[in-house]
């Protein structure tokens, strides 16, 4: 009975991780918006855009920390293997988010050391590096990396390291073409959502601002679709690793495509998410009266990304394949925490609806009505 409960908890926690991943990619609209503030020559309008994003940046940072913390608590072997082995990848992501936090804290303070332009550059770095490398990290879960897991090494007093990577420690993952396809797809998706967020949440006089952002939606959305299709082609034609009943790990051609077919309900959610994204992008680009494309795309992104995370771990699939030592590949069954830990943490997630409801309430209070220069002039804290 406990074995069945353990499997249920592992499945449940992989869904929680998948959902957090979907929410994180949605919240990257902040990073996408940061890459576009440079094009605003008007100082007041640039400040307006920065403050519109500044009201939301902590949600992205908090979700990233929660995502990492949930992975650490529920699947600690992934945390130690990926975060500890591919540390150049994760350190660059961390540094980019530290630059973001510093920028929002000091950008508009009198006497700041570097000047506003330098902090705007930091925001662009976070928007570009953060999005691309987070996409690379997600793609690594499908296409794998060069590592070996040796649990017995924890007893080695000279080198108590469970997972060992190649000498690049994540650099080879960053420059792998399939990983970069998803990385740049996430980047252009974030820019698309950033433009959609400006259309919905910023109120300025004249139509040039909205016209320019609708053009951004069209251009960035088109590039995203092309890159995403290329990624899906690479993904669905690639091999995956599956664990057989006797414990042997075997390579399975077209594994992720068959996962989407076998788990048809997940495939249906994925398709709905993709269609919602396309509807939000096309309607916002071509219908000047349509201003709610942001939420169509946001919900579609959560659906699609959550589905992709699910097929990377369900159906006896390695959610972090080892390309050189297949037997070291990580599955939800061999990388999870103990039964007691998963059970206790499952009770904690009962509070998730309350937390999500609070976030929705705060979001509404901070975004409605749309931000204007008059409202900004009355604020005590300016980013």
XYZ file of C-alpha atoms in Angstrom, residues 42 71 149 156 159 162 176 190 236 294 335 339 359 374:
14
model
C 10.920 59.716 -23.840
C 12.643 20.800 -6.695
C 25.460 9.528 -10.757
C 33.928 8.673 0.072
C 35.295 13.222 -2.604
C 27.151 11.911 -5.898
C 23.781 22.926 -27.685
C 8.736 36.812 -23.093
C 9.395 14.827 -31.147
C -2.064 39.186 -22.499
C 15.231 11.004 -7.706
C 7.726 8.884 1.477
C -1.504 36.838 -5.550
C -0.512 61.153 -13.167
